[in-house]
Structures are given as structure tokens and as C-alpha cells.
Coordinates of C-alpha atoms and ligand atoms in Angstrom, one line a residue:
X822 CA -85.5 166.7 -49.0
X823 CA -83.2 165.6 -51.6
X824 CA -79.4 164.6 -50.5
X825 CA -76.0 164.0 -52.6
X826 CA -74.7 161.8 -50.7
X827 CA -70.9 161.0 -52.0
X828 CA -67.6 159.2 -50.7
X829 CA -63.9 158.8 -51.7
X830 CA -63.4 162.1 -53.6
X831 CA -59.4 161.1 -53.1
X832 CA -58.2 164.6 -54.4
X833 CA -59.7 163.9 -57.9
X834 CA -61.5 167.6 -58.7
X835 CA -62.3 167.1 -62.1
X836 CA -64.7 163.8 -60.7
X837 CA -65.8 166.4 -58.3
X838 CA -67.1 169.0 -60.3
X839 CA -68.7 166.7 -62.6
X840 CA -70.5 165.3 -59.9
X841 CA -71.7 168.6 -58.5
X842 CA -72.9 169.4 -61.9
X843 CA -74.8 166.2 -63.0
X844 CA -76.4 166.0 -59.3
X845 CA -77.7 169.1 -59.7
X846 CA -79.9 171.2 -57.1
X847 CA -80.2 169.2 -54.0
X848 CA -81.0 170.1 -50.4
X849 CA -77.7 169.3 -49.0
X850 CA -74.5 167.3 -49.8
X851 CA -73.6 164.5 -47.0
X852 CA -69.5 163.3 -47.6
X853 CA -68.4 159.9 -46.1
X854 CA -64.8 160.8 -45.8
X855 CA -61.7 160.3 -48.1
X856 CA -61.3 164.1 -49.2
X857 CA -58.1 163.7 -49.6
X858 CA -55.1 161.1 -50.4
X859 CA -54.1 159.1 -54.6
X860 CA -54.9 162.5 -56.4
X861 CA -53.7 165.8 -57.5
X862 CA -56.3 168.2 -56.0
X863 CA -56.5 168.0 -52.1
X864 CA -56.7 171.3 -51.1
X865 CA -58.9 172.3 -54.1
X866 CA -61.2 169.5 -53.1
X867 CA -61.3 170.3 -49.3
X868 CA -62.3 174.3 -50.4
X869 CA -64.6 173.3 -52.9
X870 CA -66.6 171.0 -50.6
X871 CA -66.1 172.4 -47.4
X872 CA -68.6 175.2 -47.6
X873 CA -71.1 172.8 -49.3
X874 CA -71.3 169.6 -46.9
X875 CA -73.8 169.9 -44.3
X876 CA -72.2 166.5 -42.9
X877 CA -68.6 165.1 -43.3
X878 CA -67.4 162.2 -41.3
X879 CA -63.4 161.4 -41.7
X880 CA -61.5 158.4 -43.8
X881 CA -58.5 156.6 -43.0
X882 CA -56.9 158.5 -46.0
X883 CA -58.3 162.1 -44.3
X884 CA -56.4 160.8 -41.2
X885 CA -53.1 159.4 -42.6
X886 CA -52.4 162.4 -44.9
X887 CA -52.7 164.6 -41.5
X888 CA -50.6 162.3 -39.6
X889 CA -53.4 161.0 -37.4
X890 CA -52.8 158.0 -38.6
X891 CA -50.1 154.8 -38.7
X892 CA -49.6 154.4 -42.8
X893 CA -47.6 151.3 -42.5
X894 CA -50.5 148.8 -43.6
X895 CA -50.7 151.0 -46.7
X896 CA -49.6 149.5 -49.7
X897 CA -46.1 150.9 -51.3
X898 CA -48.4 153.8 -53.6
X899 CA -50.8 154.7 -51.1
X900 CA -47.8 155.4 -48.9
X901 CA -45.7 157.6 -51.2
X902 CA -49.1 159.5 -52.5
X903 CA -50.1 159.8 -48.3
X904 CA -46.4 161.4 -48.3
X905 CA -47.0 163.7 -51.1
X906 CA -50.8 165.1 -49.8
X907 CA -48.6 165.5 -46.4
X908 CA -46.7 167.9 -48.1
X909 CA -48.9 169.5 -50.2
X910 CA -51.6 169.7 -48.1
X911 CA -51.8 173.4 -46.2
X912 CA -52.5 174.4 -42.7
X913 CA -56.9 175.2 -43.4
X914 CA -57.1 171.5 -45.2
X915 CA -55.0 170.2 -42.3
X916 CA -57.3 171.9 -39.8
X917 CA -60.3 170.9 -41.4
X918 CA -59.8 167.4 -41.9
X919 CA -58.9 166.9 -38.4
X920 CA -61.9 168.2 -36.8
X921 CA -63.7 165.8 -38.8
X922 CA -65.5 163.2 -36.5
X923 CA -65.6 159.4 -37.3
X924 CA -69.4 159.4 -36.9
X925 CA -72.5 161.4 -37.4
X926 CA -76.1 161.3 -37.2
X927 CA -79.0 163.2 -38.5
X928 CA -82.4 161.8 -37.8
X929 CA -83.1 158.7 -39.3
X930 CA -79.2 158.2 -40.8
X931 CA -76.0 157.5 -40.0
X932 CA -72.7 158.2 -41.5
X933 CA -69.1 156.7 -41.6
X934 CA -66.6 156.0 -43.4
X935 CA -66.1 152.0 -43.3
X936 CA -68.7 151.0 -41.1
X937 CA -70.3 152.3 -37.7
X938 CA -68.6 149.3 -35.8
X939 CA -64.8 150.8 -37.1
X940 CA -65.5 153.9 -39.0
X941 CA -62.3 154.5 -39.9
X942 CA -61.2 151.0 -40.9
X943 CA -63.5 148.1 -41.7
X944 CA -64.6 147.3 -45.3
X945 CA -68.0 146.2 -45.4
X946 CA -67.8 143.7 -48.7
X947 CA -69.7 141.0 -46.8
X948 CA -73.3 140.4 -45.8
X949 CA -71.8 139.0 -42.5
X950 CA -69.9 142.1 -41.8
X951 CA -72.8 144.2 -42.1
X952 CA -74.8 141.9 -40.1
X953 CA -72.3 142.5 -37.3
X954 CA -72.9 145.8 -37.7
X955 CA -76.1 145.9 -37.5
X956 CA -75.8 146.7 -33.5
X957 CA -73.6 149.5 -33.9
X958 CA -75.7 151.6 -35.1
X959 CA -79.6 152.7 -34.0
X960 CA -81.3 154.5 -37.0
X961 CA -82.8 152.6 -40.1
X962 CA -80.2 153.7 -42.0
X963 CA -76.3 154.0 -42.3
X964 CA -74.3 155.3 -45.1
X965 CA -70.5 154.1 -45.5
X966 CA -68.1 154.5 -48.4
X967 CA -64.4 153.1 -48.0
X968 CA -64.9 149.9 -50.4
X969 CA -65.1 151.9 -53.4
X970 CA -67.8 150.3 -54.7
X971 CA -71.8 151.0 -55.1
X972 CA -73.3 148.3 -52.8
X973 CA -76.4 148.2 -50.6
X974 CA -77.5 146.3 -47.8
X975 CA -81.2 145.2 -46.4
X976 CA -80.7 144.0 -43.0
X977 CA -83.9 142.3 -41.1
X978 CA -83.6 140.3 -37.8
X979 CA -82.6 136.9 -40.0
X980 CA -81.7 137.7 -42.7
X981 CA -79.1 140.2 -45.2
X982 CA -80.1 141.0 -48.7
X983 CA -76.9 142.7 -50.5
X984 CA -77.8 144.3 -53.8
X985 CA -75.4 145.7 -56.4
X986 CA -76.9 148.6 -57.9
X987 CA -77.1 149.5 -61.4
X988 CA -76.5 152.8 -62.5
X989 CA -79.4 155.0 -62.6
X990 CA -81.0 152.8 -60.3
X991 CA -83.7 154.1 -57.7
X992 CA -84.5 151.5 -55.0
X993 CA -87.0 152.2 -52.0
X994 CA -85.7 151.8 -49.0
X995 CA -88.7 152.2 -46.7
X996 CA -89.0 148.6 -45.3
X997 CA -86.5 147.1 -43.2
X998 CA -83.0 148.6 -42.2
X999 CA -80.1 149.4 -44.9
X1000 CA -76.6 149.9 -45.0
X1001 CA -75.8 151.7 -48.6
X1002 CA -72.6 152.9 -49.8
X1003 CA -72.8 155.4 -53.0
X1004 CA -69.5 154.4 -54.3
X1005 CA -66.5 156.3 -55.1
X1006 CA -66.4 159.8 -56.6
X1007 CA -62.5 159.8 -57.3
X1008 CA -61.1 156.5 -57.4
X1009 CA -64.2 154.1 -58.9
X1010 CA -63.1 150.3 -58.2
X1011 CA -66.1 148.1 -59.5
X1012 CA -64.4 148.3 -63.2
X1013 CA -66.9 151.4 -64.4
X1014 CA -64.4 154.6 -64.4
X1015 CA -66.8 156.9 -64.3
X1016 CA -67.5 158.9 -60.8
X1017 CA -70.1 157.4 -58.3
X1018 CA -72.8 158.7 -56.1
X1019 CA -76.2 158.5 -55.0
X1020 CA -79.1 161.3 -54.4
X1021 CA -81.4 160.3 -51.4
X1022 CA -84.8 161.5 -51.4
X1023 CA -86.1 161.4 -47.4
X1024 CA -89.6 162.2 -48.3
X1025 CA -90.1 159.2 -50.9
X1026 CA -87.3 156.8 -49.0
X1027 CA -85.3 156.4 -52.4
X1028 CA -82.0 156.1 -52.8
X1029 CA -81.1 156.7 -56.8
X1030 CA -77.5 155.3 -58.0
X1031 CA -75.6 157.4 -60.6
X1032 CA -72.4 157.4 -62.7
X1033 CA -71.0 160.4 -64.6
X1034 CA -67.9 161.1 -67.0
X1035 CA -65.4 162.9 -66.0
X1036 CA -62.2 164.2 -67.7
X1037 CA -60.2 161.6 -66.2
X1038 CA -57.3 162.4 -68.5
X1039 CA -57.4 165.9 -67.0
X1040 CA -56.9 164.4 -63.5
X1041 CA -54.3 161.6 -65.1
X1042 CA -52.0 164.5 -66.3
X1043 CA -51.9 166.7 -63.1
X1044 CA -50.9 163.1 -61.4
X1045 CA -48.2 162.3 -63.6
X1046 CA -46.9 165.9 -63.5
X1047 CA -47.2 166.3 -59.5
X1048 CA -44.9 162.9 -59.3
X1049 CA -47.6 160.4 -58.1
X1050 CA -47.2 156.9 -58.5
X1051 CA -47.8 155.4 -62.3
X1052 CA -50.0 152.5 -60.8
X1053 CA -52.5 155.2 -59.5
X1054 CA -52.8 157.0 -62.7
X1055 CA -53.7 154.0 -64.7
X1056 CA -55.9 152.3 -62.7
X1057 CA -58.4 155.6 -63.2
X1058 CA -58.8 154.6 -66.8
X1059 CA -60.1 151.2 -66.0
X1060 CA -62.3 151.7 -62.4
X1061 CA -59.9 149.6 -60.7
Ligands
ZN1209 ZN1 -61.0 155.7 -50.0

């Protein structure tokens, strides 16, 4: 079986559709949270990947622009766009992203948001973090998003390998247990603007990195024109 798994859409339809479209046919579509919150789209991104994703798990973004969640440790932009998605956010997003859950598993893989030891919160940058995490989860292999950024971890008893994955990129992942995180769909952060993601293949244990172009001046436009804060619609044209 082939899986899209993808993180971080952050509202951004334009990176979502050409994801969808460069990924192709797969088997199913797994989402690590951050629908929602920084772009224009939130509703049109919860309706367009609601009926695809046979597994969602919920971001801190997913939670604060619902409410859920305390926004005050967001910085001054993430605040006022939280604010915005609050308002223009309607009651089936709303509903939907609450009943997402903060962890799922599926045979052999995991899925959250940060990491399995705080799914909603913790950034796993560091090959110390993810050791930590290593006993918060049971299966081989855990998926996270959150950071922004493409970024794998092989975790044995002693040791962490952390490998930065290039772009079209297929690594196996059959020996050993892995933390992976496919990047950021919406709001890329590793200085390559284009949209991130990763296509598993459970039958070969692969995971294969990819980037694609989007119209990011398409997304840049409906940002400027829905009020959203300047610094967020720049920082698309550079992946940061
Ligand atoms: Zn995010």
C-alpha cells in the first residue's frame, strides 16, 4: 500500500491541491495536524481533505483557532492570524477539527502532531528529544509534523541517526525504529518554498521525500487581501 502522508497544510489550498496532484494515486492520505491557522483557505482546506484522510491527528494550530487552546505563547502574527481563522472558520470545520484526537495508530505506525510524548506541543529538532520519545510510543514507526521541516529519525537502543532528506529521496526504513516527519505542505521552513510531503510504501518499507511548486503568489494575494499579517505573507516566498 502506498500512503501520502502530509503535515502543516496551515490554510494554504493552492499548496494543497498541488500536492494532491503531484502525489498522484495513492491508497490513502494520512494528515499530522495543522489544517488550519497563517493562511487564507481554512475551511476550503478542512472540505477538501476531510473526505480524503483515512487518519488525522490534531495540531496546536487545529486547537487554538477552535479555542481549545491558550494562544498566548504564540508569537504577535500567529496570534492575530489564530484570531482571524477564529472568525472565519464555520461551525462543520469547527466541529471537525475538534473531534480530531492527539494520537492515532494503524498497525505498524503512529501519528502525531509534535511528538507521541506531547503531541500537541513538543518540537522534535533534536536527536535527544526523539530519543526521549522513543518510550512513548510502541510501533516501529511514528510520523510527526509540527517543525516544519523534512527530517527523519533511526532510533536503535544506543544510538540516533537523524538524516535530512533530499528531495526526491527514497530511504528504506525496514531496520531499526524511525521517527519521520514529511515536512510542511503550507508553510515550508527549511528555506525550499516549495510544498513538502512524503509517499510511504508499507509493502517495500520506503519512505520517498518530495517537493512540488505551488502558486504561492496565488495564496500571497488572498492573504494580503483577507488582512493577514505582512510577515506571514513574505516568509512563503523564501521557505522560512
Ligand atoms: Zn504547523
Amino acid at each position: 500500500m502506498r500512503y501520502l502522508v502530509l503535515s502543516d497544510v496551515h490554510a494554504n489550498l493552492a499548496a494543497l491541491e498541488a500536492v494532491l496532484a503531484d502525489a498522484g494515486a495513492v491508497d490513502g492520505i494520512w494528515c499530522l495536524g495543522d489544517l488550519v491557522g497563517y493562511g487564507p483557505d481554512p475551511n476550503e482546506c478542512v472540505e477538501r481533505l476531510r473526505p480524503l484522510v483515512e487518519m488525522c491527528v490534531a495540531g496546536n494550530h487545529d486547537w487554538a483557532c477552535i479555542g481549545k487552546l491558550d494562544i498566548s505563547d504564540f508569537n504577535a502574527d500567529a496570534q492575530r492570524a489564530c484570531c482571524w481563522t477564529q472568525r472565519a472558520l464555520s461551525p462543520a470545520s469547527c466541529a471537525y477539527l475538534e473531534m480530531l484526537p492527539q494520537i492515532l495508530i494503524q498497525g505498524d505506525y503512529t501519528l502525531a502532531h509534535g511528538s507521541p510524548r506531547y503531541p500537541i506541543w513538543e518540537y522534535l529538532f533534536h536527536s535527544l528529544d526523539a530519543r526521549e520519545n522513543l518510550a512513548y510510543f510502541q510501533t516501529p514507526y511514528c510520523f510527526v509534523g509540527h517543525t516544519h521541516m523534512p527530517l527523519m529519525f533511526r532510533l536503535d537502543d544506543d544510538t540516533v541517526e537523524t538524516i535530512v532528506p533530499t528531495p526526491d529521496g527514497e530511504y528504506s526504513i525496514s531496520a531499526g525504529r524511525w521517527i519521520i516527519n514529511p515536512g510542511a505542505v503550507g508553510q515550508p521552513r527549511d528555506g525550499d518554498e516549495r510544498a513538502s510531503y512524503l509517499v510511504l510504501d508499507t509493502a517495500e518499507l520506503t519512505v520517498t521525500f518530495h517537493r512540488v511548486a505551488y502558486s504561492i503568489e496565488e495564496t500571497q494575494q488572498r492573504m494580503t487581501e483577507a488582512g493577514l499579517p505582512p510577515r506571514l505573507v513574505a516568509r512563503l516566498s523564501y521557505g522560512w
